mmCIF file of C-alpha atoms in Angstrom:
data_model
loop_
_atom_site.group_PDB
_atom_site.id
_atom_site.type_symbol
_atom_site.label_atom_id
_atom_site.label_comp_id
_atom_site.label_asym_id
_atom_site.label_seq_id
_atom_site.Cartn_x
_atom_site.Cartn_y
_atom_site.Cartn_z
ATOM 1 C CA UNK A 1 259.586 245.235 131.817
ATOM 2 C CA UNK A 2 256.275 246.014 130.028
ATOM 3 C CA UNK A 3 253.449 244.185 129.274
ATOM 4 C CA UNK A 4 250.285 242.508 131.020
ATOM 5 C CA UNK A 5 252.336 239.591 132.432
ATOM 6 C CA UNK A 6 254.016 241.411 135.542
ATOM 7 C CA UNK A 7 254.106 238.426 138.105
ATOM 8 C CA UNK A 8 255.904 238.421 141.352
ATOM 9 C CA UNK A 9 259.089 237.147 140.123
ATOM 10 C CA UNK A 10 259.420 239.988 137.419
ATOM 11 C CA UNK A 11 258.459 242.472 139.793
ATOM 12 C CA UNK A 12 260.951 241.245 142.571
ATOM 13 C CA UNK A 13 263.807 241.028 139.781
ATOM 14 C CA UNK A 14 262.955 244.623 138.684
ATOM 15 C CA UNK A 15 263.105 245.793 142.125
ATOM 16 C CA UNK A 16 266.551 244.310 142.960
ATOM 17 C CA UNK A 17 268.026 245.699 139.633
ATOM 18 C CA UNK A 18 266.689 248.980 140.767
ATOM 19 C CA UNK A 19 268.041 248.662 144.133
ATOM 20 C CA UNK A 20 271.528 247.475 142.758
ATOM 21 C CA UNK A 21 271.474 250.474 140.433
ATOM 22 C CA UNK A 22 270.461 252.883 143.418
ATOM 23 C CA UNK A 23 273.307 251.375 145.415
ATOM 24 C CA UNK A 24 275.819 251.754 142.736
ATOM 25 C CA UNK A 25 274.862 255.343 142.203
ATOM 26 C CA UNK A 26 275.029 255.878 145.869
ATOM 27 C CA UNK A 27 278.480 254.465 146.170
ATOM 28 C CA UNK A 28 279.827 256.646 143.118
ATOM 29 C CA UNK A 29 277.983 259.933 143.843
ATOM 30 C CA UNK A 30 280.742 261.035 146.406
ATOM 31 C CA UNK A 31 283.466 260.526 144.063
ATOM 32 C CA UNK A 32 281.414 262.213 141.052
ATOM 33 C CA UNK A 33 280.724 265.121 143.438
ATOM 34 C CA UNK A 34 284.314 265.402 144.556
ATOM 35 C CA UNK A 35 285.491 265.362 141.111
ATOM 36 C CA UNK A 36 282.952 268.050 139.863
ATOM 37 C CA UNK A 37 283.766 270.344 142.973
ATOM 38 C CA UNK A 38 287.553 270.112 142.323
ATOM 39 C CA UNK A 39 287.038 270.997 138.392
ATOM 40 C CA UNK A 40 284.321 273.675 138.345
ATOM 41 C CA UNK A 41 284.187 275.582 141.786
ATOM 42 C CA UNK A 42 285.160 279.074 141.105
ATOM 43 C CA UNK A 43 287.373 281.475 143.213
ATOM 44 C CA UNK A 44 284.952 283.201 145.592
ATOM 45 C CA UNK A 45 286.239 286.820 144.600
ATOM 46 C CA UNK A 46 285.626 285.749 140.819
ATOM 47 C CA UNK A 47 282.267 284.259 141.689
ATOM 48 C CA UNK A 48 281.320 287.509 143.474
ATOM 49 C CA UNK A 49 282.680 289.675 140.546
ATOM 50 C CA UNK A 50 280.700 287.559 138.090
ATOM 51 C CA UNK A 51 277.498 287.922 139.949
ATOM 52 C CA UNK A 52 278.071 291.657 140.465
ATOM 53 C CA UNK A 53 278.633 292.054 136.596
ATOM 54 C CA UNK A 54 275.546 290.116 136.099
ATOM 55 C CA UNK A 55 273.333 292.424 138.120
ATOM 56 C CA UNK A 56 275.156 295.583 136.747
ATOM 57 C CA UNK A 57 274.499 294.359 133.130
ATOM 58 C CA UNK A 58 270.574 293.820 134.105
ATOM 59 C CA UNK A 59 270.291 297.621 135.192
ATOM 60 C CA UNK A 60 272.335 298.938 132.385
ATOM 61 C CA UNK A 61 270.088 296.919 129.928
ATOM 62 C CA UNK A 62 267.018 298.081 131.779
ATOM 63 C CA UNK A 63 268.094 301.833 131.454
ATOM 64 C CA UNK A 64 268.468 301.135 127.888
ATOM 65 C CA UNK A 65 265.121 299.504 127.542
ATOM 66 C CA UNK A 66 266.930 296.245 126.127
ATOM 67 C CA UNK A 67 264.558 293.591 127.148
ATOM 68 C CA UNK A 68 266.256 291.047 124.992
ATOM 69 C CA UNK A 69 269.711 291.561 126.766
ATOM 70 C CA UNK A 70 267.990 291.277 130.040
ATOM 71 C CA UNK A 71 266.262 287.996 129.170
ATOM 72 C CA UNK A 72 269.675 286.476 128.309
ATOM 73 C CA UNK A 73 270.751 287.266 131.811
ATOM 74 C CA UNK A 74 268.179 285.141 133.490
ATOM 75 C CA UNK A 75 268.380 281.253 133.683
ATOM 76 C CA UNK A 76 266.107 279.730 131.199
ATOM 77 C CA UNK A 77 263.733 278.305 133.693
ATOM 78 C CA UNK A 78 263.185 281.597 135.546
ATOM 79 C CA UNK A 79 259.517 282.495 134.896
ATOM 80 C CA UNK A 80 258.889 285.087 137.648
ATOM 81 C CA UNK A 81 259.884 286.437 141.071
ATOM 82 C CA UNK A 82 258.226 287.743 144.376
ATOM 83 C CA UNK A 83 257.913 291.428 145.369
ATOM 84 C CA UNK A 84 256.979 292.288 149.030
ATOM 85 C CA UNK A 85 255.228 295.648 149.768
ATOM 86 C CA UNK A 86 252.691 297.142 151.926
ATOM 87 C CA UNK A 87 249.328 298.165 149.592
ATOM 88 C CA UNK A 88 247.121 301.101 149.846
ATOM 89 C CA UNK A 89 245.143 299.334 152.683
ATOM 90 C CA UNK A 90 248.317 299.176 154.803
ATOM 91 C CA UNK A 91 248.322 295.402 154.558
ATOM 92 C CA UNK A 92 251.748 293.278 153.679
ATOM 93 C CA UNK A 93 251.430 291.843 150.282
ATOM 94 C CA UNK A 94 253.656 289.390 148.111
ATOM 95 C CA UNK A 95 252.895 289.638 144.662
ATOM 96 C CA UNK A 96 254.622 287.159 142.056
ATOM 97 C CA UNK A 97 255.247 289.057 138.740
ATOM 98 C CA UNK A 98 256.065 287.241 135.617
ATOM 99 C CA UNK A 99 259.264 287.463 133.961
ATOM 100 C CA UNK A 100 257.919 287.896 130.649
ATOM 101 C CA UNK A 101 255.557 290.757 131.949
ATOM 102 C CA UNK A 102 258.375 292.524 133.385
ATOM 103 C CA UNK A 103 260.518 292.422 130.213
ATOM 104 C CA UNK A 104 257.563 293.670 127.962
ATOM 105 C CA UNK A 105 257.325 296.658 130.347
ATOM 106 C CA UNK A 106 260.910 297.340 129.922
ATOM 107 C CA UNK A 107 260.887 296.943 126.421
ATOM 108 C CA UNK A 108 257.880 299.369 126.090
ATOM 109 C CA UNK A 109 259.859 302.138 128.120
ATOM 110 C CA UNK A 110 261.613 305.017 126.452
ATOM 111 C CA UNK A 111 265.403 304.461 126.893
ATOM 112 C CA UNK A 112 266.694 306.315 129.837
ATOM 113 C CA UNK A 113 263.393 306.506 131.772
ATOM 114 C CA UNK A 114 263.833 303.477 134.055
ATOM 115 C CA UNK A 115 266.944 303.922 136.334
ATOM 116 C CA UNK A 116 267.612 301.559 139.282
ATOM 117 C CA UNK A 117 270.609 302.470 141.350
ATOM 118 C CA UNK A 118 272.070 299.715 143.878
ATOM 119 C CA UNK A 119 274.966 299.098 146.255
ATOM 120 C CA UNK A 120 276.155 295.859 147.334
ATOM 121 C CA UNK A 121 275.416 295.145 150.734
ATOM 122 C CA UNK A 122 276.187 291.359 151.554
ATOM 123 C CA UNK A 123 277.361 288.740 149.280
ATOM 124 C CA UNK A 124 277.436 284.956 150.162
ATOM 125 C CA UNK A 125 279.316 282.558 147.777
ATOM 126 C CA UNK A 126 278.854 279.010 147.976
ATOM 127 C CA UNK A 127 280.325 276.931 145.100
ATOM 128 C CA UNK A 128 278.462 278.025 141.971
ATOM 129 C CA UNK A 129 275.683 279.975 143.685
ATOM 130 C CA UNK A 130 275.974 283.466 145.026
ATOM 131 C CA UNK A 131 273.502 285.385 146.965
ATOM 132 C CA UNK A 132 273.731 289.172 146.629
ATOM 133 C CA UNK A 133 271.758 291.665 148.733
ATOM 134 C CA UNK A 134 271.376 294.973 147.080
ATOM 135 C CA UNK A 135 269.601 298.019 148.573
ATOM 136 C CA UNK A 136 268.310 300.154 145.654
ATOM 137 C CA UNK A 137 266.368 303.240 144.518
ATOM 138 C CA UNK A 138 264.412 303.250 141.513
ATOM 139 C CA UNK A 139 263.409 306.567 139.502
ATOM 140 C CA UNK A 140 261.084 306.698 136.459
ATOM 141 C CA UNK A 141 261.607 309.428 133.977
ATOM 142 C CA UNK A 142 263.790 311.421 136.483
ATOM 143 C CA UNK A 143 261.296 311.254 139.400
ATOM 144 C CA UNK A 144 261.789 308.994 142.598
ATOM 145 C CA UNK A 145 259.243 306.080 142.368
ATOM 146 C CA UNK A 146 260.438 303.687 145.263
ATOM 147 C CA UNK A 147 263.326 301.993 147.227
ATOM 148 C CA UNK A 148 263.856 298.690 148.643
ATOM 149 C CA UNK A 149 266.191 295.581 148.549
ATOM 150 C CA UNK A 150 266.813 293.352 145.865
ATOM 151 C CA UNK A 151 267.984 289.854 146.872
ATOM 152 C CA UNK A 152 269.603 287.874 143.720
ATOM 153 C CA UNK A 153 270.314 284.364 143.352
ATOM 154 C CA UNK A 154 273.147 284.142 140.841
ATOM 155 C CA UNK A 155 274.209 280.584 139.460
ATOM 156 C CA UNK A 156 276.823 279.725 137.155
ATOM 157 C CA UNK A 157 275.867 278.036 133.950
ATOM 158 C CA UNK A 158 278.714 276.903 131.785
ATOM 159 C CA UNK A 159 281.044 280.061 131.955
ATOM 160 C CA UNK A 160 278.086 282.438 132.362
ATOM 161 C CA UNK A 161 276.507 283.868 135.701
ATOM 162 C CA UNK A 162 272.860 283.796 135.288
ATOM 163 C CA UNK A 163 269.992 285.139 137.696
ATOM 164 C CA UNK A 164 268.506 281.989 139.069
ATOM 165 C CA UNK A 165 266.139 283.822 141.416
ATOM 166 C CA UNK A 166 265.087 287.375 142.382
ATOM 167 C CA UNK A 167 262.856 288.842 145.221
ATOM 168 C CA UNK A 168 262.472 292.517 146.215
ATOM 169 C CA UNK A 169 260.806 294.886 148.589
ATOM 170 C CA UNK A 170 259.326 298.168 147.657
ATOM 171 C CA UNK A 171 258.592 301.099 149.600
ATOM 172 C CA UNK A 172 257.878 304.849 148.856
ATOM 173 C CA UNK A 173 259.011 306.158 151.967
ATOM 174 C CA UNK A 174 262.098 305.985 154.319
ATOM 175 C CA UNK A 175 264.443 306.006 151.352
ATOM 176 C CA UNK A 176 266.415 309.135 152.113
ATOM 177 C CA UNK A 177 270.206 308.200 152.135
ATOM 178 C CA UNK A 178 269.191 304.660 151.589
ATOM 179 C CA UNK A 179 272.293 303.785 149.713
ATOM 180 C CA UNK A 180 274.517 305.466 151.826
ATOM 181 C CA UNK A 181 273.997 303.280 155.050
#
C-alpha cells in the first residue's frame, strides 16, 4: 500500500495480511525443509570427498599460478578471509585479506613457485556444509616460508563444492614434522 493516505484501517489490514502470510510461511517451512533435505542432502562420504577435491584443486591451481581456476573454486560472495599470526612485536594479530588481492598475487607468481602441502586432520559434514581442518606447510621458490592450519568451510552450490569461508594461522617456527603429527 503506497501513497500519502495510510490510515489506521489500511495499516491494520496490511499488518494482518503480513501476519497471515508469515504464519502460512511458518506452517509450510517444516514441510519445505523436509522435502529439501530429503532430495539434496549428500552422502557424508561424498560430501567429504567433494570438499577435499575442492581444496586439492585450489592448491594445484595455486602451484600453476592459475588465479582464474582458483576464483572459480570460491563462492561468488566470498570477498576475503582472516589470517591469525604473531607480528614482529610479538603481538597476536588478525588480518583480513581480500580474495582479489590474494588471487592477483598468485597470478603474478612464477608457476611452480608457490607450494602449499597439507594433510586433512578433521572433517565435519553437516548437510551441504563441510568444515575441513588442514595443517599445512608453505614454500616459496623451494624455500620454507611458514606453516599453520587452514580451516575451510566448503558448501555445495548446485552440483559443485565451493569455498564459502577460509581462515588460517601462520607461523615460521615449530613446523618440523608438522604434517606428520
